[in-house]
Each structure stands twice: as structure tokens, then as C-alpha cells.
mmCIF file of C-alpha atoms in Angstrom:
data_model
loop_
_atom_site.group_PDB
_atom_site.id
_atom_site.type_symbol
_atom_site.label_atom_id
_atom_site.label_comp_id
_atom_site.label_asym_id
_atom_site.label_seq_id
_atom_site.Cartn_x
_atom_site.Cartn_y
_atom_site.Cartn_z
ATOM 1 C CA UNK A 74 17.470 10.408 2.430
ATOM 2 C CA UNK A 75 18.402 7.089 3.473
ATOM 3 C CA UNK A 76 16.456 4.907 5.752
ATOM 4 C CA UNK A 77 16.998 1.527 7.364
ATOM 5 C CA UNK A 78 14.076 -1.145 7.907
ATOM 6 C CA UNK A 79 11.050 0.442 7.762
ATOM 7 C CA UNK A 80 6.983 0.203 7.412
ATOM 8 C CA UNK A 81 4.709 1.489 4.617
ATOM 9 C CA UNK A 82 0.901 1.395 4.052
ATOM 10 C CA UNK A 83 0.070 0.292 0.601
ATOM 11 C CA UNK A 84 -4.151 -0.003 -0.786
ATOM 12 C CA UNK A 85 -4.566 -1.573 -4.102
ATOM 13 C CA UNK A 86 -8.039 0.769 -4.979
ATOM 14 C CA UNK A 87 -11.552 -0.480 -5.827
ATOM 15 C CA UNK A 88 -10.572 0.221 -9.683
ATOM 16 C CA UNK A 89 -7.474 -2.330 -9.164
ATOM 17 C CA UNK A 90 -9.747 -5.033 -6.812
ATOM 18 C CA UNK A 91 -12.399 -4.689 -9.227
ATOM 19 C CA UNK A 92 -9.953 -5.374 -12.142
ATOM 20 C CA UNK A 93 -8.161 -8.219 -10.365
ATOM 21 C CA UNK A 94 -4.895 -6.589 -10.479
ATOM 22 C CA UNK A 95 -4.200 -7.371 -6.223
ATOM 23 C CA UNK A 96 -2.133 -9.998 -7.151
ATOM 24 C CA UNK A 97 0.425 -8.820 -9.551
ATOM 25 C CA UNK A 98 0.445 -5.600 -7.651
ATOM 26 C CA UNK A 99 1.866 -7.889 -4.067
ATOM 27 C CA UNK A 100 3.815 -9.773 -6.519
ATOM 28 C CA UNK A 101 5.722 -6.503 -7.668
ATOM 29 C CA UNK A 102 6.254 -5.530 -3.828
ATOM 30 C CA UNK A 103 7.499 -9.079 -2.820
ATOM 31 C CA UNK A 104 9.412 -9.473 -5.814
ATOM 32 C CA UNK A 105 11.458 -5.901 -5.188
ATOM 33 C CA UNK A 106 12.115 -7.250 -1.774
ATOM 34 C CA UNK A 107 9.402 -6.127 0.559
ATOM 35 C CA UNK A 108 7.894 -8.217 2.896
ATOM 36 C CA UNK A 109 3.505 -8.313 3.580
ATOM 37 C CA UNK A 110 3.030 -8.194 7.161
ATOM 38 C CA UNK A 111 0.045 -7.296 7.072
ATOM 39 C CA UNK A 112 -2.881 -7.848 4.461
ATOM 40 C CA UNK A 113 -6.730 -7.359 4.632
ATOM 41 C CA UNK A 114 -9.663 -6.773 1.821
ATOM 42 C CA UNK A 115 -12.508 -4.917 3.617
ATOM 43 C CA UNK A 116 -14.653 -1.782 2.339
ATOM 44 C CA UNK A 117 -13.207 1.317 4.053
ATOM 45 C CA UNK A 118 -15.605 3.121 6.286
ATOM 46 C CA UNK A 119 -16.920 6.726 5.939
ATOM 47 C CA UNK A 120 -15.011 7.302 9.417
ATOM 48 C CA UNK A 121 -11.525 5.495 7.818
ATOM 49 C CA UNK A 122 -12.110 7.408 4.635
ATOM 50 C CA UNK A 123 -12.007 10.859 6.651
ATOM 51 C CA UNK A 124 -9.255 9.711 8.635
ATOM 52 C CA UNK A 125 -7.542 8.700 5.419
ATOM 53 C CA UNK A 126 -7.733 11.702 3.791
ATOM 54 C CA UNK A 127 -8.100 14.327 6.242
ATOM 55 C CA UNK A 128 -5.279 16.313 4.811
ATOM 56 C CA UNK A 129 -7.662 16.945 1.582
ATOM 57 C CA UNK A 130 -10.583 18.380 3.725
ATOM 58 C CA UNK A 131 -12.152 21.664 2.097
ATOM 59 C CA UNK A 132 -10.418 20.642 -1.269
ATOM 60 C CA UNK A 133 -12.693 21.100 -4.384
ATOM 61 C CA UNK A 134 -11.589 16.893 -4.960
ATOM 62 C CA UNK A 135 -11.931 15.485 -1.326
ATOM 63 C CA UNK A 136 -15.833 14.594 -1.833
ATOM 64 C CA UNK A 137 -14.920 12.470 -4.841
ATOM 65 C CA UNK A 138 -11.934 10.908 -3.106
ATOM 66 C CA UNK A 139 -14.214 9.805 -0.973
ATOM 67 C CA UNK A 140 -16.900 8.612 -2.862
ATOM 68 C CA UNK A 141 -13.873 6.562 -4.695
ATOM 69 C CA UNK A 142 -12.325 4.629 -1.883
ATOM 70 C CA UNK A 143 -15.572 3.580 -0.513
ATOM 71 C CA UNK A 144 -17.015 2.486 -4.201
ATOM 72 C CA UNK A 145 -15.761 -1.040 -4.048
ATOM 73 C CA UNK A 146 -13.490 -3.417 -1.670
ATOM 74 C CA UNK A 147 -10.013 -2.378 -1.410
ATOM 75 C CA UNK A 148 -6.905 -4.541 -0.111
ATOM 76 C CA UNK A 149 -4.797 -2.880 2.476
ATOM 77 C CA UNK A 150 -1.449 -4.437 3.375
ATOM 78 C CA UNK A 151 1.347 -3.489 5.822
ATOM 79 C CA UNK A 152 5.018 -3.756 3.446
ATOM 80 C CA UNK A 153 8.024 -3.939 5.391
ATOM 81 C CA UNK A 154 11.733 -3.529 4.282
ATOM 82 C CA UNK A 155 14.678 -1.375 3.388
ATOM 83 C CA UNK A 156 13.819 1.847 2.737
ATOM 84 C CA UNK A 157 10.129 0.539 2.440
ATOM 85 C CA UNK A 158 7.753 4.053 1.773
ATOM 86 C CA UNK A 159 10.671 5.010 -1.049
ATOM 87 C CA UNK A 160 10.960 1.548 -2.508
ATOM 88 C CA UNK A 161 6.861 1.002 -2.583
ATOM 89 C CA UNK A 162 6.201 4.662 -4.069
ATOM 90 C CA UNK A 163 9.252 4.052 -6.783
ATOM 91 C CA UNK A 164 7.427 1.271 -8.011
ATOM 92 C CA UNK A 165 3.562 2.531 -7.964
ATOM 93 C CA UNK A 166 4.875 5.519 -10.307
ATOM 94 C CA UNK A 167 3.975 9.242 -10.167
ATOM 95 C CA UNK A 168 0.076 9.894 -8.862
ATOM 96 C CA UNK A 169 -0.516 10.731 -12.411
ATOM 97 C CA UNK A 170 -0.208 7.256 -14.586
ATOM 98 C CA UNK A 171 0.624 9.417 -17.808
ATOM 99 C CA UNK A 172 3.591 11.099 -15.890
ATOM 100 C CA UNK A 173 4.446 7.657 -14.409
ATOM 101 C CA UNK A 174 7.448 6.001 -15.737
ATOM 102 C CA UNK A 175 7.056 3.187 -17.561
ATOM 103 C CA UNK A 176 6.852 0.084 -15.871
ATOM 104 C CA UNK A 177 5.693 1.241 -12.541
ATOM 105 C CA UNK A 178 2.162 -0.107 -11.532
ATOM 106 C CA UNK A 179 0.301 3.020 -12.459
ATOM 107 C CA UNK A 180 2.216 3.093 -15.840
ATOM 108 C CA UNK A 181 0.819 -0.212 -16.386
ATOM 109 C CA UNK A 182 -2.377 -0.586 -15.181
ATOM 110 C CA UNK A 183 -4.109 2.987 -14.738
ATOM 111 C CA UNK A 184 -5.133 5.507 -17.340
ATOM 112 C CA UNK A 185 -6.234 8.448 -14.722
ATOM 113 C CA UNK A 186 -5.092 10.036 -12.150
ATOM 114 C CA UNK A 187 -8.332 9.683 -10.253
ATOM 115 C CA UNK A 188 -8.385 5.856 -10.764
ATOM 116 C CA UNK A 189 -4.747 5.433 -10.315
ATOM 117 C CA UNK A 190 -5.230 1.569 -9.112
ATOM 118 C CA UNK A 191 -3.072 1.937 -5.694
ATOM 119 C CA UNK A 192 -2.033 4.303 -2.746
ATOM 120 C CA UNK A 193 1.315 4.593 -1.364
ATOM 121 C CA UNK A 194 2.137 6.424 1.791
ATOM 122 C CA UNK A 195 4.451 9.078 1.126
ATOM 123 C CA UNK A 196 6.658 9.384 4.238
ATOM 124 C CA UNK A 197 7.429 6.757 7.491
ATOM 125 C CA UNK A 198 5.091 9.450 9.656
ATOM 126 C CA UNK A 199 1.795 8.797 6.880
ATOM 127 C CA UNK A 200 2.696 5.140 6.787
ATOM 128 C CA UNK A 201 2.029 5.208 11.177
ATOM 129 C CA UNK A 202 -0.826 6.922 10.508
ATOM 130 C CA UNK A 203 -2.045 5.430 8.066
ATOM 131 C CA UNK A 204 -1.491 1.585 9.332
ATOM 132 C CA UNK A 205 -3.229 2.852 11.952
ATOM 133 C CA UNK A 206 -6.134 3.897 10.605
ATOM 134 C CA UNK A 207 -6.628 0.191 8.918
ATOM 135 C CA UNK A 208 -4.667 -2.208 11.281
ATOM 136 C CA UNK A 209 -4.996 -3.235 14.853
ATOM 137 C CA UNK A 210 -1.164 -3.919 16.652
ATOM 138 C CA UNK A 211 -2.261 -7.380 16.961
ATOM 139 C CA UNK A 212 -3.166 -7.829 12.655
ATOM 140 C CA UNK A 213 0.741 -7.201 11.914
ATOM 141 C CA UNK A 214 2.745 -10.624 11.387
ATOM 142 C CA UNK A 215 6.042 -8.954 12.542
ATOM 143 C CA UNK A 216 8.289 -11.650 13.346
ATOM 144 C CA UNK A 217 8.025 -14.554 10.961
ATOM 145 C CA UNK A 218 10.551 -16.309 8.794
ATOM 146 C CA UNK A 219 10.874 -16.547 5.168
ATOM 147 C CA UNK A 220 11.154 -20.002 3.310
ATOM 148 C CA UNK A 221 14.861 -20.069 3.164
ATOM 149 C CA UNK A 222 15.935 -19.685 7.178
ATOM 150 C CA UNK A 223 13.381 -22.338 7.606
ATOM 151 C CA UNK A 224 14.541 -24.846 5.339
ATOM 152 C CA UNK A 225 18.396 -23.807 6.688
ATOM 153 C CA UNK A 226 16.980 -24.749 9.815
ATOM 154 C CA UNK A 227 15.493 -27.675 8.920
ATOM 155 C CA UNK A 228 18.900 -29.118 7.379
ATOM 156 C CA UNK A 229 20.724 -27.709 10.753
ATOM 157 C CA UNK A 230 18.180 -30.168 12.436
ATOM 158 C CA UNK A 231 18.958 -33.324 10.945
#
């Protein structure tokens, strides 16, 4: 399915923070074309981490999962772009990093599924939700310009 401009919620883990992978993992994102609008580090709440995962409730897993996202710091960002939850997901890999093609951030940097480095909504109705579980309206940076219109504009100036 095609989609225009759209949002996606991205989290690089506690396993990636802790590893100092945050960086490499926005540079993959920026460098495919997707633009941060959004980014925080903060330690997720037991109330976000419900929220978060409420669709894993009663699941044999969903006390580790959250146990996991609430062991360390994680960085949650707002990506925006073409086909933005597709795009973002293509390049994490598959949730399993030994099933995950190679070169995809899980690929590269994760050994387990259950520290897979980074989450990745998986449709444009998750990404709402979940942006909204970790962003105020006011946090996203929707209208700014990238370096290029700005120095086109500068030269328009003169």
C-alpha cells in the first residue's frame, strides 16, 4: 500500500542507549530520507509502558516487555516522511535480528529478539497512538526548514 507524507514513532531501547548506538540508528533514518520532528531521552513510565504495550496484556511475555523498556533510558523520536512507518520498519529489520536482513539495524546491532535495540510502529494508526503516548502536540517541530531552502533563501536575499 502506498502512502504519502506520513508520521511514525521510532524508540531506540535501553539495550541500544546503553550501547550508544542512538546515533547511528537517527543517522540511518535521516540518511534514508526521514525527517526527526520530534526527539526525547526519558525513562518510560509504568503508566507509558502499559499504554505502550497494551495489545500484549495477558501474554505469557508482556511482564518482561515491561520490565525491558523501563530497565534503562530510551530515546523516543517522532520520523516524518514518505511512506514513513514502511520506510522506518524496512530499515530496523524483522523483530527477530537473526531473521532480519542484513544490513537493517537489528541485523547489525542486536543478537535477540528480546533485546532487538529499537521499536518501530507498525501501521500510521500505532504511530498516533503511540506519539501520543510519549509526545505532547506542542514537543513536535512540524514546520521547519532543512539546510538547503535556507541557504536558497539566503542567496534569494542578497
Amino acid at each position: 500500500m502506498v502512502h504519502s507524507e506520513e508520521r511514525t514513532f521510532v524508540a531506540v531501547k535501553p539495550d541500544g542507549v546503553k550501547r550508544g548506538l542512538t546515533g547511528e540508528i537517527i543517522r540511518r533514518f535521516e540518511s534514508k530520507g526521514l525527517k526527526v520532528i520530534a526527539l526525547k531521552l526519558l525513562n518510560v513510565t509504568q503508566e507509558m509502558a502499559e499504554q505502550h504495550y497494551a495489545e500484549h496484556v495477558g501474554k505469557p511475555f508482556y511482564p518482561r516487555l515491561i520490565r525491558y523498556i523501563q530497565s534503562g533510558p530510551v530515546v523516543a523520536m517522532v520520523l516524518e516522511g514518505y511512506n514513513a512507518v514502511q520506510a522506518a520498519r524496512h530499515l530496523m529489520g524483522k523483530t527477530n535480528p537473526n531473521e532480519a536482513e542484513v544490513g537493517t539495524i537489528r541485523s547489525d546491532f542486536a543478537m535477540v529478539m528480546e533485546y532487538n535495540v529499537v521499536h518501530g510502529s507498525d501501521s500510521v494508526e500505532s504511530a498516533k497512538r503511540e506519539i501520543d503516548i510519549y509526545f505532547k502536540p506542542e514537543e513536535l517541530c512540524e514546520n521547519y526548514k532543512n539546510m538547503s531552502e535556507l541557504v536558497v533563501e539566503d542567496l534569494d536575499v542578497e
